[in-house]
Backbone as JSON, one array per atom type, in Angstrom:
{
  "sequence": "MDRYSRIVALLKVILPLAALALLSIIFLISRGSDQEAAIPFAQTEIEERMRGQQITAPFFAGSTEAGDEILVSAQNIRRDAATNEGTSEGLYAVMRLSKGGKISLRSDLGSLEIAKQIAHFSGDVLIQTYDGTRVETEQLDAHLDEIFAVSPTPITATGIIGTLSAGAMQIHTKSQGKSVHILFNKGVKLVYDPKQPER",
  "N": [[-38.29, 33.9, -55.96], [-37.98, 34.68, -52.58], [-36.56, 37.18, -50.31], [-35.5, 35.96, -47.97], [-35.02, 33.31, -48.77], [-33.01, 33.75, -50.66], [-30.94, 34.71, -49.03], [-30.41, 32.44, -47.44], [-29.57, 30.62, -49.41], [-27.26, 31.93, -50.27], [-25.7, 31.87, -47.93], [-25.23, 29.14, -47.73], [-23.27, 28.77, -49.58], [-21.23, 30.6, -48.84], [-20.48, 30.01, -46.11], [-19.3, 27.3, -46.08], [-17.05, 27.89, -47.71], [-15.75, 29.78, -46.09], [-15.1, 28.17, -43.93], [-13.25, 26.39, -45.11], [-11.25, 28.23, -45.75], [-10.4, 29.02, -43.17], [-9.39, 26.54, -42.17], [-7.26, 26.19, -43.94], [-5.62, 28.34, -43.22], [-4.93, 27.57, -40.6], [-3.4, 25.23, -41.06], [-1.3, 26.34, -42.54], [-0.11, 28.02, -40.63], [0.74, 26.14, -38.71], [2.65, 24.72, -40.16], [4.6, 26.59, -40.45], [5.72, 26.84, -37.93], [8.36, 26.36, -35.49], [9.67, 23.31, -35.57], [11.69, 21.97, -34.14], [11.77, 23.3, -31.71], [9.6, 22.3, -30.44], [10.29, 19.86, -29.43], [10.89, 18.35, -26.36], [13.34, 17.39, -25.42], [16.88, 17.49, -25.21], [19.34, 17.01, -27.82], [21.54, 15.45, -27.05], [20.51, 14.13, -24.84], [18.52, 12.57, -26.01], [20.1, 10.87, -27.61], [21.49, 9.55, -25.58], [19.43, 8.18, -24.28], [18.7, 6.48, -26.33], [20.83, 4.74, -26.49], [20.72, 2.82, -24.46], [18.63, 0.81, -22.25], [16.42, 2.41, -19.99], [15.07, 3.38, -16.86], [13.07, 5.8, -15.48], [12.9, 7.5, -12.4], [12.43, 5.15, -10.62], [10.82, 3.0, -8.15], [10.94, 1.0, -5.3], [9.54, -1.25, -2.94], [9.53, -3.03, 0.12], [9.3, -5.49, 2.78], [10.34, -6.75, 6.0], [10.34, -9.89, 7.83], [9.81, -9.16, 10.42], [8.29, -6.92, 10.17], [9.48, -4.52, 9.5], [9.87, -1.8, 7.22], [11.25, -1.36, 3.99], [12.2, 0.97, 1.74], [13.07, 1.94, -1.5], [14.39, 4.22, -3.85], [15.26, 5.99, -6.9], [16.86, 8.38, -9.09], [17.18, 7.55, -11.74], [17.5, 4.4, -13.49], [19.75, 2.43, -15.26], [20.32, -0.3, -17.44], [23.1, -2.37, -17.26], [24.74, -3.88, -19.75], [26.95, -5.58, -19.67], [27.22, -6.61, -17.03], [24.65, -7.18, -16.4], [23.34, -5.82, -14.42], [21.48, -3.21, -12.75], [22.46, 0.02, -13.06], [22.46, 3.03, -11.21], [21.51, 6.48, -10.63], [21.47, 8.95, -8.07], [20.63, 7.36, -5.79], [18.45, 6.28, -3.21], [17.36, 5.25, 0.0], [15.13, 4.12, 2.57], [14.89, 2.77, 5.77], [12.31, 1.85, 7.6], [11.63, 1.29, 10.81], [9.93, -1.25, 12.65], [9.61, -0.88, 15.35], [9.69, 1.79, 15.65], [11.22, 4.84, 14.51], [13.75, 5.52, 11.98], [16.14, 4.75, 9.37], [18.06, 6.39, 7.03], [19.48, 6.12, 3.77], [21.73, 7.34, 1.37], [23.12, 8.1, -1.84], [25.21, 9.31, -4.54], [25.65, 7.65, -6.72], [25.03, 4.21, -7.74], [23.96, 0.73, -7.7], [21.66, -1.93, -8.47], [20.9, -5.2, -7.49], [18.48, -7.03, -8.22], [17.74, -9.73, -8.19], [19.29, -10.79, -6.11], [18.42, -9.18, -4.12], [19.79, -6.82, -3.22], [21.09, -3.57, -2.69], [23.55, -1.5, -3.95], [25.34, 1.1, -2.77], [27.32, 3.83, -3.78], [30.14, 6.13, -4.13], [29.64, 9.31, -2.79], [28.43, 8.4, 0.04], [25.82, 8.67, 2.33], [24.63, 8.09, 5.54], [21.97, 8.34, 7.76], [20.65, 8.23, 11.01], [17.83, 7.66, 13.22], [18.45, 8.63, 15.74], [20.08, 10.76, 15.37], [22.66, 10.25, 14.48], [25.18, 10.6, 12.07], [26.64, 9.23, 9.27], [29.35, 8.92, 7.04], [30.63, 7.52, 4.06], [32.29, 5.6, 1.43], [31.24, 3.41, 0.19], [28.46, 1.21, 0.38], [26.64, -1.7, 1.03], [23.42, -2.76, 0.95], [20.82, -4.86, 2.12], [17.64, -5.69, 0.73], [15.61, -7.13, 1.78], [15.88, -7.49, 4.45], [17.0, -6.01, 7.58], [19.97, -5.18, 7.11], [23.15, -4.06, 6.45], [26.33, -3.32, 5.0], [29.39, -1.64, 5.18], [32.36, -1.77, 3.64], [34.39, 0.02, 3.45], [36.42, 2.77, 4.77], [34.91, 4.8, 7.34], [33.4, 7.85, 8.54], [31.89, 9.27, 11.36], [29.44, 11.24, 13.05], [27.85, 11.98, 16.08], [25.73, 11.82, 19.0], [27.59, 11.41, 20.96], [30.0, 12.29, 20.06], [32.73, 12.47, 17.66], [33.58, 9.94, 15.32], [35.71, 7.51, 13.8], [36.32, 4.78, 11.59], [37.39, 1.61, 10.15], [35.48, 0.04, 8.91], [31.94, -0.89, 8.8], [28.83, -2.13, 10.11], [25.31, -2.51, 9.8], [22.75, -3.98, 11.53], [20.44, -6.49, 12.81], [20.36, -8.64, 15.61], [18.58, -10.72, 15.66], [15.4, -11.47, 14.1], [13.08, -8.87, 14.57], [14.36, -7.78, 16.75], [16.32, -5.13, 18.34], [17.95, -2.61, 16.34], [21.37, -2.52, 15.5], [24.39, -0.64, 15.16], [27.49, -1.45, 14.16], [30.79, -0.63, 14.52], [34.01, -1.28, 13.24], [37.47, -2.43, 12.77], [39.82, -0.7, 13.59], [38.77, 1.48, 15.33], [38.27, 4.86, 16.2], [37.46, 7.22, 18.56], [36.46, 10.48, 19.24], [35.6, 11.91, 22.01], [32.98, 14.03, 23.02], [32.39, 15.94, 25.67], [30.38, 17.79, 26.02], [28.18, 16.83, 24.82], [25.24, 14.93, 25.57], [25.3, 11.68, 27.12], [24.3, 8.43, 25.84]],
  "CA": [[-37.54, 33.59, -54.74], [-38.02, 35.82, -51.68], [-35.27, 37.63, -49.75], [-35.03, 34.97, -46.99], [-34.47, 32.17, -49.5], [-31.75, 34.17, -51.27], [-29.92, 34.78, -47.97], [-30.07, 31.06, -47.07], [-28.79, 30.05, -50.52], [-25.95, 32.59, -50.26], [-24.95, 31.36, -46.77], [-24.82, 27.76, -48.03], [-22.03, 28.85, -50.36], [-20.22, 31.39, -48.13], [-20.0, 29.36, -44.88], [-18.29, 26.26, -46.37], [-15.82, 28.51, -48.19], [-15.08, 30.39, -44.94], [-14.52, 27.08, -43.14], [-12.07, 25.95, -45.84], [-10.22, 29.26, -45.6], [-9.87, 28.93, -41.8], [-8.56, 25.34, -42.09], [-6.02, 26.45, -44.69], [-4.78, 29.23, -42.4], [-4.42, 26.79, -39.46], [-2.32, 24.36, -41.56], [-0.15, 27.17, -42.93], [0.55, 28.48, -39.4], [1.42, 25.0, -38.07], [3.83, 24.37, -40.95], [5.62, 27.62, -40.27], [6.26, 26.84, -36.56], [9.67, 25.73, -35.3], [9.45, 21.93, -35.13], [12.71, 21.58, -33.17], [11.46, 23.89, -30.42], [8.53, 21.53, -29.82], [10.85, 18.65, -28.82], [11.3, 18.73, -24.99], [14.59, 16.77, -25.03], [18.09, 17.9, -25.92], [19.82, 15.96, -28.71], [22.42, 14.54, -26.29], [19.66, 13.29, -23.98], [17.88, 11.58, -26.87], [21.12, 9.88, -27.96], [21.79, 8.76, -24.39], [18.31, 7.27, -24.04], [18.67, 5.49, -27.39], [21.93, 3.81, -26.33], [20.43, 1.73, -23.54], [17.35, 0.82, -21.57], [16.47, 3.28, -18.81], [13.83, 3.6, -16.11], [13.14, 7.08, -14.78], [12.25, 7.58, -11.09], [11.9, 3.87, -10.14], [10.52, 2.93, -6.72], [10.78, -0.37, -4.82], [9.12, -1.32, -1.54], [9.5, -4.38, 0.67], [9.22, -5.54, 4.25], [10.98, -7.9, 6.62], [9.41, -10.74, 8.59], [9.48, -8.47, 11.67], [7.41, -5.78, 9.9], [10.22, -3.32, 9.09], [9.68, -1.45, 5.82], [12.43, -0.9, 3.26], [11.77, 1.69, 0.54], [14.22, 2.34, -2.31], [14.07, 4.99, -5.05], [16.42, 6.53, -7.61], [16.53, 9.3, -10.18], [17.01, 6.68, -12.9], [18.26, 3.15, -13.5], [20.1, 1.93, -16.59], [20.78, -1.7, -17.43], [24.46, -2.59, -17.71], [24.72, -5.1, -20.56], [28.08, -6.44, -19.31], [26.99, -7.28, -15.75], [23.2, -7.41, -16.27], [22.87, -5.12, -13.23], [20.93, -1.89, -12.99], [23.22, 1.11, -12.46], [21.52, 4.11, -10.92], [21.94, 7.79, -10.15], [20.59, 9.45, -7.02], [20.02, 6.23, -5.07], [17.97, 6.67, -1.87], [16.6, 4.19, 0.67], [14.69, 4.36, 3.95], [14.49, 1.61, 6.56], [11.36, 2.26, 8.64], [11.66, 0.2, 11.78], [8.62, -1.56, 13.23], [9.58, -0.39, 16.73], [9.81, 3.24, 15.62], [12.49, 5.37, 14.01], [14.13, 5.14, 10.62], [17.52, 4.95, 8.92], [18.06, 6.76, 5.61], [20.71, 5.87, 3.03], [21.71, 8.15, 0.16], [24.39, 8.2, -2.56], [25.11, 9.86, -5.89], [25.63, 6.54, -7.68], [24.77, 2.92, -7.13], [23.44, -0.32, -8.57], [20.7, -2.82, -7.83], [20.83, -6.61, -7.87], [17.13, -7.4, -7.8], [17.7, -11.18, -7.92], [19.89, -11.02, -4.79], [17.8, -8.25, -3.17], [20.85, -5.99, -2.65], [21.35, -2.26, -3.29], [24.93, -1.08, -3.76], [25.51, 2.55, -2.75], [28.72, 4.16, -4.0], [30.39, 7.56, -4.25], [29.44, 9.98, -1.5], [27.33, 7.71, 0.72], [25.42, 9.3, 3.59], [23.68, 7.33, 6.36], [21.46, 9.11, 8.89], [19.79, 7.42, 11.86], [16.79, 8.38, 13.94], [18.97, 9.26, 16.96], [20.93, 11.89, 15.01], [23.99, 9.84, 14.02], [25.41, 10.84, 10.64], [27.8, 8.44, 8.85], [29.76, 9.12, 5.65], [31.55, 6.5, 3.56], [32.38, 5.56, -0.04], [30.53, 2.25, -0.33], [27.56, 0.53, 1.31], [25.8, -2.73, 0.42], [22.25, -2.91, 1.83], [19.84, -5.86, 1.71], [16.3, -5.13, 0.56], [14.62, -8.0, 2.42], [16.16, -7.55, 5.89], [17.79, -4.88, 8.07], [21.38, -5.58, 7.1], [23.96, -3.27, 5.52], [27.76, -3.42, 5.28], [30.32, -0.72, 4.52], [33.73, -2.31, 3.77], [35.34, 1.13, 3.29], [36.49, 3.62, 5.96], [33.75, 5.66, 7.61], [33.47, 8.88, 9.59], [30.55, 9.43, 11.92], [29.22, 12.21, 14.11], [26.63, 11.65, 16.79], [25.48, 12.48, 20.28], [28.72, 11.27, 21.88], [31.2, 12.89, 19.49], [33.13, 12.11, 16.29], [34.13, 8.59, 15.29], [36.19, 7.0, 12.51], [36.57, 3.33, 11.64], [37.72, 1.04, 8.85], [34.32, -0.64, 8.33], [30.73, -0.73, 9.61], [27.67, -2.98, 9.82], [23.99, -2.21, 10.4], [22.09, -5.28, 11.55], [19.72, -6.93, 14.01], [20.86, -9.96, 16.0], [17.54, -11.65, 15.23], [14.23, -10.77, 13.61], [12.27, -8.19, 15.57], [15.18, -7.21, 17.82], [16.8, -3.77, 18.12], [18.95, -2.43, 15.29], [22.69, -2.14, 16.01], [25.42, -0.2, 14.23], [28.76, -1.96, 14.67], [31.98, -0.07, 13.88], [35.18, -2.13, 13.51], [38.71, -2.19, 12.05], [40.52, 0.51, 13.98], [37.8, 2.52, 15.71], [38.79, 6.0, 16.97], [36.37, 8.09, 19.01], [36.77, 11.74, 19.91], [34.44, 12.13, 22.88], [32.6, 15.43, 23.27], [31.7, 15.96, 26.96], [29.23, 18.69, 25.97], [27.03, 16.08, 24.33], [24.72, 13.97, 26.55], [25.52, 10.28, 26.82], [23.09, 7.68, 25.54]],
  "C": [[-37.52, 34.83, -53.85], [-36.63, 36.1, -51.09], [-34.68, 36.6, -48.79], [-34.36, 33.79, -47.7], [-33.15, 32.52, -50.16], [-30.61, 34.21, -50.25], [-29.45, 33.38, -47.58], [-29.21, 30.42, -48.15], [-27.38, 30.63, -50.55], [-25.08, 32.06, -49.11], [-24.46, 29.92, -47.0], [-23.52, 27.73, -48.83], [-20.91, 29.51, -49.55], [-19.64, 30.65, -46.92], [-19.02, 28.21, -45.14], [-16.97, 26.83, -46.88], [-15.03, 29.15, -47.05], [-14.42, 29.32, -44.07], [-13.25, 26.54, -43.8], [-10.93, 26.94, -45.7], [-9.59, 29.2, -44.22], [-8.97, 27.7, -41.63], [-7.23, 25.53, -42.81], [-5.08, 27.33, -43.89], [-4.15, 28.47, -41.24], [-3.25, 25.91, -39.91], [-1.09, 25.16, -41.95], [0.62, 27.65, -41.7], [1.33, 27.34, -38.75], [2.67, 24.59, -38.84], [4.96, 25.38, -40.74], [6.23, 27.64, -38.9], [7.58, 26.08, -36.52], [9.47, 24.33, -34.73], [10.44, 21.5, -34.06], [12.4, 22.12, -31.79], [10.4, 23.09, -29.68], [9.04, 20.27, -29.13], [11.4, 18.99, -27.44], [12.63, 18.14, -24.55], [15.75, 17.34, -25.84], [18.59, 16.72, -26.75], [20.7, 14.96, -27.97], [21.61, 13.61, -25.4], [18.95, 12.22, -24.8], [18.86, 10.48, -27.24], [21.44, 8.97, -26.79], [20.68, 7.76, -24.1], [18.26, 6.16, -25.09], [19.73, 4.41, -27.19], [21.58, 2.63, -25.42], [19.07, 1.88, -22.89], [17.47, 1.66, -20.29], [15.08, 3.37, -18.18], [14.01, 4.89, -15.33], [12.31, 7.01, -13.5], [11.64, 6.24, -10.64], [11.7, 3.89, -8.63], [10.27, 1.47, -6.35], [10.37, -0.32, -3.34], [9.08, -2.78, -1.1], [9.41, -4.32, 2.19], [9.9, -6.8, 4.74], [9.93, -8.72, 7.36], [8.97, -10.06, 9.88], [8.58, -7.26, 11.45], [8.14, -4.48, 9.59], [10.0, -3.08, 7.6], [10.98, -0.96, 5.21], [11.96, -0.31, 1.93], [13.0, 2.19, -0.2], [13.73, 3.11, -3.53], [15.36, 5.51, -5.67], [15.95, 7.53, -8.65], [16.3, 8.51, -11.47], [17.84, 5.42, -12.71], [18.5, 2.76, -14.95], [20.62, 0.5, -16.46], [22.19, -1.77, -18.01], [24.51, -3.93, -18.44], [25.81, -6.08, -20.14], [27.79, -7.25, -18.05], [25.54, -7.67, -15.53], [22.65, -6.81, -14.97], [22.29, -3.77, -13.64], [21.77, -0.83, -12.3], [22.31, 2.31, -12.31], [22.24, 5.39, -10.53], [20.96, 8.25, -9.08], [19.87, 8.36, -6.27], [19.67, 6.63, -3.64], [17.16, 5.52, -1.28], [16.25, 4.62, 2.09], [14.32, 3.03, 4.58], [13.6, 2.12, 7.69], [11.18, 1.09, 9.6], [10.3, 0.01, 12.44], [8.48, -1.04, 14.65], [9.71, 1.12, 16.81], [11.18, 3.69, 15.15], [12.76, 4.91, 12.59], [15.61, 5.42, 10.37], [17.45, 5.27, 7.43], [19.44, 6.57, 5.01], [20.63, 6.64, 1.72], [23.09, 8.14, -0.5], [24.15, 8.77, -3.95], [24.95, 8.77, -6.94], [25.3, 5.24, -6.97], [24.33, 1.9, -8.17], [22.52, -1.22, -7.76], [20.84, -4.23, -8.39], [19.49, -7.13, -7.36], [17.05, -8.88, -7.44], [18.24, -11.51, -6.53], [19.31, -10.1, -3.72], [18.85, -7.4, -2.45], [20.95, -4.68, -3.42], [22.78, -1.86, -2.94], [25.01, 0.44, -3.86], [27.0, 2.85, -2.93], [28.88, 5.66, -4.24], [30.32, 8.2, -2.88], [28.21, 9.39, -0.82], [27.08, 8.38, 2.06], [24.37, 8.45, 4.28], [23.27, 8.21, 7.53], [20.47, 8.26, 9.68], [18.83, 8.31, 12.64], [17.29, 9.06, 15.21], [19.96, 10.39, 16.66], [22.33, 11.54, 14.57], [24.08, 10.02, 12.51], [26.72, 10.14, 10.24], [28.08, 8.71, 7.37], [30.77, 8.06, 5.27], [31.53, 6.52, 2.04], [31.61, 4.39, -0.64], [29.67, 1.63, 0.76], [26.71, -0.46, 0.53], [24.66, -3.03, 1.39], [21.3, -3.96, 1.25], [18.46, -5.22, 1.66], [15.22, -5.97, 1.23], [14.87, -8.19, 3.92], [16.96, -6.31, 6.28], [19.24, -5.34, 8.2], [22.1, -4.78, 6.03], [25.41, -3.32, 5.96], [28.5, -2.35, 4.5], [31.73, -1.27, 4.71], [34.8, -1.22, 3.67], [35.35, 2.0, 4.55], [35.3, 4.56, 6.09], [34.15, 6.77, 8.59], [32.04, 9.11, 10.06], [30.54, 10.52, 12.97], [27.88, 11.88, 14.76], [26.57, 12.34, 18.13], [26.65, 12.33, 21.26], [30.01, 11.86, 21.33], [31.45, 12.46, 18.06], [33.88, 10.79, 16.31], [34.62, 8.27, 13.89], [36.49, 5.52, 12.67], [36.85, 2.83, 10.23], [36.55, 0.37, 8.17], [33.13, -0.49, 9.29], [29.68, -1.73, 9.17], [26.43, -2.4, 10.48], [23.22, -3.51, 10.37], [21.24, -5.43, 12.81], [20.22, -8.33, 14.33], [19.88, -11.05, 15.65], [16.31, -10.83, 14.84], [13.44, -10.14, 14.76], [13.05, -7.55, 16.69], [15.65, -5.81, 17.43], [17.88, -3.74, 17.02], [20.25, -1.93, 15.92], [23.56, -1.64, 14.87], [26.76, -0.58, 14.84], [29.9, -1.36, 13.85], [33.17, -0.97, 14.23], [36.36, -1.71, 12.63], [39.32, -0.82, 12.39], [39.61, 1.67, 14.31], [38.5, 3.6, 16.55], [37.63, 6.93, 17.29], [36.93, 9.33, 19.69], [35.53, 12.12, 20.7], [34.22, 13.61, 23.13], [31.8, 15.47, 24.58], [30.49, 16.88, 27.0], [27.98, 17.95, 25.52], [26.54, 15.1, 25.4], [25.0, 12.55, 26.14], [24.19, 9.58, 26.55], [22.52, 7.04, 26.8]]
}
């Protein structure tokens, strides 16, 4: 047997043994790692997710017959077994009007009734319109298939004509394709600011 043949025969034994040694080292290292550190969720978050069904970062989109777009998103939605409604955190909606402009709706908490096509905003509700009007309230019910929203709770608003407070508010169109109106009612008080330009 020449030198070349001896080297080949020796490598046939050494290389498989080296491969086995490397695999053994890899398994030993992986067993020694911290398994808990590899889990990206805290124990409380895992328990919370196990308690009920949850959708993270849901997104809904719809449109009216007049071509207005209504987009709704949330940080998460959980199903309430008692009411069969979806309760949400970080609820946000945008009404993009076919004639230009948009109205944004935002709240810390809320719920969705998909069957009735209604989003319920609650907590610190903020409404902002394309003309710079800013409305704050505690509750707002907005339809997802038409430009229609109602706040049955007191509101405060600031806009181009001054500061306004009222007992309730509606956002609606008188008919499909017409201009959007914001109607304040139930004891409206306006503090007019003459420095602001009139509409």
